[in-house]
Coordinates of C-alpha atoms and ligand atoms in Angstrom, one line a residue:
X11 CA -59.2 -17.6 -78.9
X12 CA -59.1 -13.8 -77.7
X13 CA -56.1 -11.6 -78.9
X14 CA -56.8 -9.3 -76.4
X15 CA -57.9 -10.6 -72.6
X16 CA -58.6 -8.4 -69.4
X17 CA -59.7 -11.2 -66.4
X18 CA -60.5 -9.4 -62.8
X19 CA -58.3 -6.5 -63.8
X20 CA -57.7 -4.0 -60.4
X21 CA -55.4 -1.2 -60.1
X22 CA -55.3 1.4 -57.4
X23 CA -53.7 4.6 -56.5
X24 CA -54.1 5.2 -53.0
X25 CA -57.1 4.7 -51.9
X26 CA -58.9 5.9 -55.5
X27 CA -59.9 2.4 -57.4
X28 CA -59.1 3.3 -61.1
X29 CA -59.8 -0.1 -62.4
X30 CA -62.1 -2.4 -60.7
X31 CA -62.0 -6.1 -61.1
X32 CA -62.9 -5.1 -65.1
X33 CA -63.0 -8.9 -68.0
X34 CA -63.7 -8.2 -71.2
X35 CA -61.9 -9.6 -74.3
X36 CA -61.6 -8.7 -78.1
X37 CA -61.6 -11.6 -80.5
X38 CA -59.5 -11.4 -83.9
X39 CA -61.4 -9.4 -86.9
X40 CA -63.3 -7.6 -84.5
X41 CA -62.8 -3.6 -83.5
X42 CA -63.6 -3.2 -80.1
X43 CA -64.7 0.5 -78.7
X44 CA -63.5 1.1 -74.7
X45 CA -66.4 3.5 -74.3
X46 CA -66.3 5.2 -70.7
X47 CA -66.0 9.1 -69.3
X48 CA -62.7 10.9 -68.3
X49 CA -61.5 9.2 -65.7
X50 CA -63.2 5.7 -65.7
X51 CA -60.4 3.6 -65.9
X52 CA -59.4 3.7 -70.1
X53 CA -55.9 5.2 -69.9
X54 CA -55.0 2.8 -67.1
X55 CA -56.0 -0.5 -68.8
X56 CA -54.3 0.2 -71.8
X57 CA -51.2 1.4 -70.3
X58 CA -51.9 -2.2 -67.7
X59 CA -52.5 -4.1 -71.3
X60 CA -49.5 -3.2 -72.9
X61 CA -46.9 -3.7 -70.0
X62 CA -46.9 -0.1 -69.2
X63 CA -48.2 -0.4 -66.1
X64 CA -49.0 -3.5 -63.0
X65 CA -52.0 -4.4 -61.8
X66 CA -52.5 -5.2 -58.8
X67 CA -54.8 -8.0 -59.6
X68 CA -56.2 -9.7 -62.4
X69 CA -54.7 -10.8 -65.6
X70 CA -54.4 -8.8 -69.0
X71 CA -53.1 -11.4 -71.9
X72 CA -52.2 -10.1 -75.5
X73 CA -52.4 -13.8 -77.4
X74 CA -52.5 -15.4 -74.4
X75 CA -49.4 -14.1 -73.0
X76 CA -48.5 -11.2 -70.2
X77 CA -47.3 -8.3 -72.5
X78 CA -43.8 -6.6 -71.4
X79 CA -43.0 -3.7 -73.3
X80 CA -39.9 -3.2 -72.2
X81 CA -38.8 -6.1 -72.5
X82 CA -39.6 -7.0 -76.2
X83 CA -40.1 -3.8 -78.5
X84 CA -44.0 -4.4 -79.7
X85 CA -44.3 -6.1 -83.2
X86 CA -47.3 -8.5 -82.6
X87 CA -49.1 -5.3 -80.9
X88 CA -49.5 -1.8 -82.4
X89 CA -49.6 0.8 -79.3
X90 CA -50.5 4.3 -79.4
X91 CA -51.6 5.9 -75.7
X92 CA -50.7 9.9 -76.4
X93 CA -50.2 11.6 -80.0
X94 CA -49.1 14.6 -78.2
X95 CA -46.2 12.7 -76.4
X96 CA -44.3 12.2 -79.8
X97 CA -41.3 14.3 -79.8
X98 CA -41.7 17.5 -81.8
X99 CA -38.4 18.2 -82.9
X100 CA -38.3 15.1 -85.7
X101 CA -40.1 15.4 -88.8
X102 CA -43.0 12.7 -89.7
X103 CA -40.9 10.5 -92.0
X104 CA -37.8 10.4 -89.0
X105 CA -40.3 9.6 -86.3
X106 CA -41.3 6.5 -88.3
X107 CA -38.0 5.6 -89.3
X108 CA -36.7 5.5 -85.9
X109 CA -40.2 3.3 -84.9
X110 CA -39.0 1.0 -88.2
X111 CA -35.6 0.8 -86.7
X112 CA -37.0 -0.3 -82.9
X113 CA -38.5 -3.0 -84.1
X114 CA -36.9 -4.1 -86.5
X115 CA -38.9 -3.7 -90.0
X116 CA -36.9 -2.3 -93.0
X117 CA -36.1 1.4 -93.6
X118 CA -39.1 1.6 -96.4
X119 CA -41.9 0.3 -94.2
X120 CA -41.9 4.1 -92.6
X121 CA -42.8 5.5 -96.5
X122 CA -45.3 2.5 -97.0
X123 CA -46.9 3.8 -93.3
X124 CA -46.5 7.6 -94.1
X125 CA -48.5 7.2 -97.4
X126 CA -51.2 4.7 -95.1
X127 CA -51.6 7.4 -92.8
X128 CA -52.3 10.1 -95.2
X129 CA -49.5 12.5 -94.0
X130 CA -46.9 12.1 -97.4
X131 CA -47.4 15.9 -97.6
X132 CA -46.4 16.6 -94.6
X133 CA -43.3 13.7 -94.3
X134 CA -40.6 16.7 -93.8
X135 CA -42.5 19.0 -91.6
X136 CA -41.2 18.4 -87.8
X137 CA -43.8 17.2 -85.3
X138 CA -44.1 20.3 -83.5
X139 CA -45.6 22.0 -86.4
X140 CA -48.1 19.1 -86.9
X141 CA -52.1 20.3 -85.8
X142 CA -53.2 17.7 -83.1
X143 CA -55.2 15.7 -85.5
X144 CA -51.8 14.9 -87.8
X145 CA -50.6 13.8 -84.9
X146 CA -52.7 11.3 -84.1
X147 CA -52.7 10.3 -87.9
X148 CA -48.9 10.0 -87.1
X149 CA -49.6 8.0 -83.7
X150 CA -51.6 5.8 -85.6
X151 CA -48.7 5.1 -87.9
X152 CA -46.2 4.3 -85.5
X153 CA -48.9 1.6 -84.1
X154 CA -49.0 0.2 -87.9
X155 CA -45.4 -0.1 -87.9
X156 CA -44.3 -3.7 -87.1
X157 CA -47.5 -4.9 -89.1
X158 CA -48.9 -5.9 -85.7
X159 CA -51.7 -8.6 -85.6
X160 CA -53.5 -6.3 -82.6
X161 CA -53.8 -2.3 -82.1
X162 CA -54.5 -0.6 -78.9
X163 CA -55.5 3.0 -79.5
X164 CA -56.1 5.4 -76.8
X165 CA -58.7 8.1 -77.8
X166 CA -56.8 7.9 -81.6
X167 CA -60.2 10.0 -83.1
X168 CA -59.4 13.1 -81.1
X169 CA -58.7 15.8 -82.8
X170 CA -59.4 14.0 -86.2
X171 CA -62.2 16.1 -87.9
X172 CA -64.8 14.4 -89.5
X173 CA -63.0 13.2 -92.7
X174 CA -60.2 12.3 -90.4
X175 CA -62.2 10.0 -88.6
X176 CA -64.2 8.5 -91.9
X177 CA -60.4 7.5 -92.7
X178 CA -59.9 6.3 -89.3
X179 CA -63.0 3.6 -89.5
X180 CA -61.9 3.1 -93.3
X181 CA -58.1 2.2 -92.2
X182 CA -59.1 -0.2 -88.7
X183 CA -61.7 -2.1 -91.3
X184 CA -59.4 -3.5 -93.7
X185 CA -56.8 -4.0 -91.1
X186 CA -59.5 -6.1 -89.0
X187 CA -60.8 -7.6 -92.2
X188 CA -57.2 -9.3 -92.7
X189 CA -57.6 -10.6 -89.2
X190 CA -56.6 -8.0 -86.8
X191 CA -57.8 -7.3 -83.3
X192 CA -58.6 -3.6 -82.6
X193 CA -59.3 -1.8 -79.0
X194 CA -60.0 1.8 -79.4
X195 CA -61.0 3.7 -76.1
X196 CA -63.0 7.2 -76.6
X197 CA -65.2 9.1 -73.9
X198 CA -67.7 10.1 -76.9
X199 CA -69.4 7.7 -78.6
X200 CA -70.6 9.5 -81.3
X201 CA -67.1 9.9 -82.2
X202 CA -66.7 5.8 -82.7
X203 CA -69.6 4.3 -83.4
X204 CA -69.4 3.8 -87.1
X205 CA -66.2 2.3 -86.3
X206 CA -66.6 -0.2 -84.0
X207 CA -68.3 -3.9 -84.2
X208 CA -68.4 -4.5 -80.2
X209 CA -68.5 -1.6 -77.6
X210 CA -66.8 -2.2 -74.1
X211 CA -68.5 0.5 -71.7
X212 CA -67.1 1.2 -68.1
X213 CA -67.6 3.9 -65.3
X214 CA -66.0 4.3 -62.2
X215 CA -63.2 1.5 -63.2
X216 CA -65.9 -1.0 -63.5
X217 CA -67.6 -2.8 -66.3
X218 CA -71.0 -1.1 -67.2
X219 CA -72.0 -3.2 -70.2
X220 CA -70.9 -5.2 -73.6
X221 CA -72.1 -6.3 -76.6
X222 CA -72.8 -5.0 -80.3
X223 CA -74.2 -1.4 -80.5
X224 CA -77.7 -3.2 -81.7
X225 CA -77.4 -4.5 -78.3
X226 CA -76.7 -1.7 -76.2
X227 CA -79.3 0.4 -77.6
X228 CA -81.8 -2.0 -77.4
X229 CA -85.0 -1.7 -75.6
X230 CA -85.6 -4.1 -72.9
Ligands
LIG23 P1 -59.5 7.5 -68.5 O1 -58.4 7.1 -69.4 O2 -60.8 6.7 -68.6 O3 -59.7 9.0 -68.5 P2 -57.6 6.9 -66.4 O4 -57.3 5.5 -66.5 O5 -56.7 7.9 -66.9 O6 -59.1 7.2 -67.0 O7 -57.9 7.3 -64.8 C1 -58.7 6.5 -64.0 C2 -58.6 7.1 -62.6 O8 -57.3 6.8 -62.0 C3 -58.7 8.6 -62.5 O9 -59.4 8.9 -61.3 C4 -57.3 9.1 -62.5 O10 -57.2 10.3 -61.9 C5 -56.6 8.0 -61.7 N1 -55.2 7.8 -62.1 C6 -54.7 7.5 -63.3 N2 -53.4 7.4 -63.3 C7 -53.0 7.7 -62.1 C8 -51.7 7.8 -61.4 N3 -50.6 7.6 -62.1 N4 -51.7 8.2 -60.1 C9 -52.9 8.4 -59.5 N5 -54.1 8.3 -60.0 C10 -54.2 8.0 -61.3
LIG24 P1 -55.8 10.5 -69.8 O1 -57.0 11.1 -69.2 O2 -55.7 10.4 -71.2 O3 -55.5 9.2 -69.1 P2 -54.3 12.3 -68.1 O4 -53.9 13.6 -68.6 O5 -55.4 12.1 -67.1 O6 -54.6 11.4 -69.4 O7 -53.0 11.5 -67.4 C1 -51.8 11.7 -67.9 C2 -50.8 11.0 -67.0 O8 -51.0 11.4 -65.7 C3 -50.9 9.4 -67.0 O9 -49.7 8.9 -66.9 C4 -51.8 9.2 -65.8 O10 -51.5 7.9 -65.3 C5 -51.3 10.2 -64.9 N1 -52.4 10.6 -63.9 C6 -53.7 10.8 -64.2 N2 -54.4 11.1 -63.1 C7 -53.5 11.2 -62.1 C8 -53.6 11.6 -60.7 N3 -54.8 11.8 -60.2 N4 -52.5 11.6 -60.0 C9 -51.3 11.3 -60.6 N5 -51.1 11.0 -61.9 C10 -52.2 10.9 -62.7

């Protein structure tokens, strides 16, 4: 069964269709690239996915179930939607701390994450001193935290620099080799395609096309 399941998906603003009746779903073990330009819709399907946002029709499952956020602090899902939303004036170790303590995972788990995430050096620094690229390292972290069984990553290789993202695709391969269900939205694909096993590609809220990168790039 899909971990992750978008079925007729619609959301408007006005009279401006951001998403437009968009299916698509992400089976366990699998990372998933939302592939699309500025503006096509990413943003709003995550937020839509994780209970951030309605839609106005349509269906978006996590495990078969409508996902509330605020309702049940995320440990089956790993969100992160901005880096540069995480407040500045904590250090890296606090931040994941207080992200241990929301969802209940012991104090350690936010030294296990800070060493996963690379940023150990950095653990006392506050987040306002962070370059963008730590922070998304960070946002990445706070996603780990509650050992989810599925991540949802908005644009998480921005800002990373080459090395950055070479740890990215090393750190979403083991976690979907032990079963986990990754969706990753960029507007570059350069930036994610040594990542990702399945590409999702919209424009203009809609679906454009799906399938392995082999079949995407393939001559018909
Ligand atoms: P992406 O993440 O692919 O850049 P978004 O989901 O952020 O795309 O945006 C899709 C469209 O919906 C854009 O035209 C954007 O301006 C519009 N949009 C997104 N959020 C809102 C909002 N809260 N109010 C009005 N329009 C919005
Ligand atoms: P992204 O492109 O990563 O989605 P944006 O900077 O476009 O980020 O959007 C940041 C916030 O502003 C989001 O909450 C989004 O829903 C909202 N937003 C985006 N476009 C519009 C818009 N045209 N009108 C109102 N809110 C918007």
């Amino acid at each position: 069964a899909p971990a992750l399941e978008v079925r007729g998906l619609t959301k408007r603003y006005g009279d401006r269709t951001a998403v437009d009746d968009l299916t698509f779903s992400c089976r366990p073990g699998t990372i998933t690239g939302f592939l699309g330009p500025n503006g096509a819709g990413k943003s709003t399907t995550l937020r839509i996915l994780t209970g951030l946002a309605d839609a106005d029709h349509g269906e978006a499952l996590v495990s078969g179930r409508r996902y509330r956020t605020l309702r049940r602090p995320a440990r089956e899902i790993g969100v992160m939607l901005d880096a540069r939303a995480l407040h500045g004036g904590r250090t890296g170790i606090e931040t994941l701390r207080l992200a241990a303590r929301t969802v209940g995972m012991p104090r350690g788990r936010a030294e296990e994450v800070l060493a996963m995430v690379g940023l150990e050096g950095a653990a006392k620094v506050r987040v306002g001193g962070y370059s963008y690229g730590m922070r998304q390292r960070l946002g990445i972290g706070t996603a780990l935290i509650g050992d989810p069984d599925v991540l949802v990553l908005d644009e998480p290789a921005n800002g990373l620099d080459p090395e950055g993202i070479r740890w990215m695709r090393r750190l979403l391969r083991s976690f979907a080799d032990a079963g986990g269900t990754v969706l990753l939205s960029s507007h570059q694909l350069r930036e994610v395609e040594a990542t990702v096993d399945r590409l999702v590609v919209i424009s203009r809220g809609r679906l454009v096309r799906e399938g392995t990168l082999a079949d995407l790039t393939a001559v018909t």
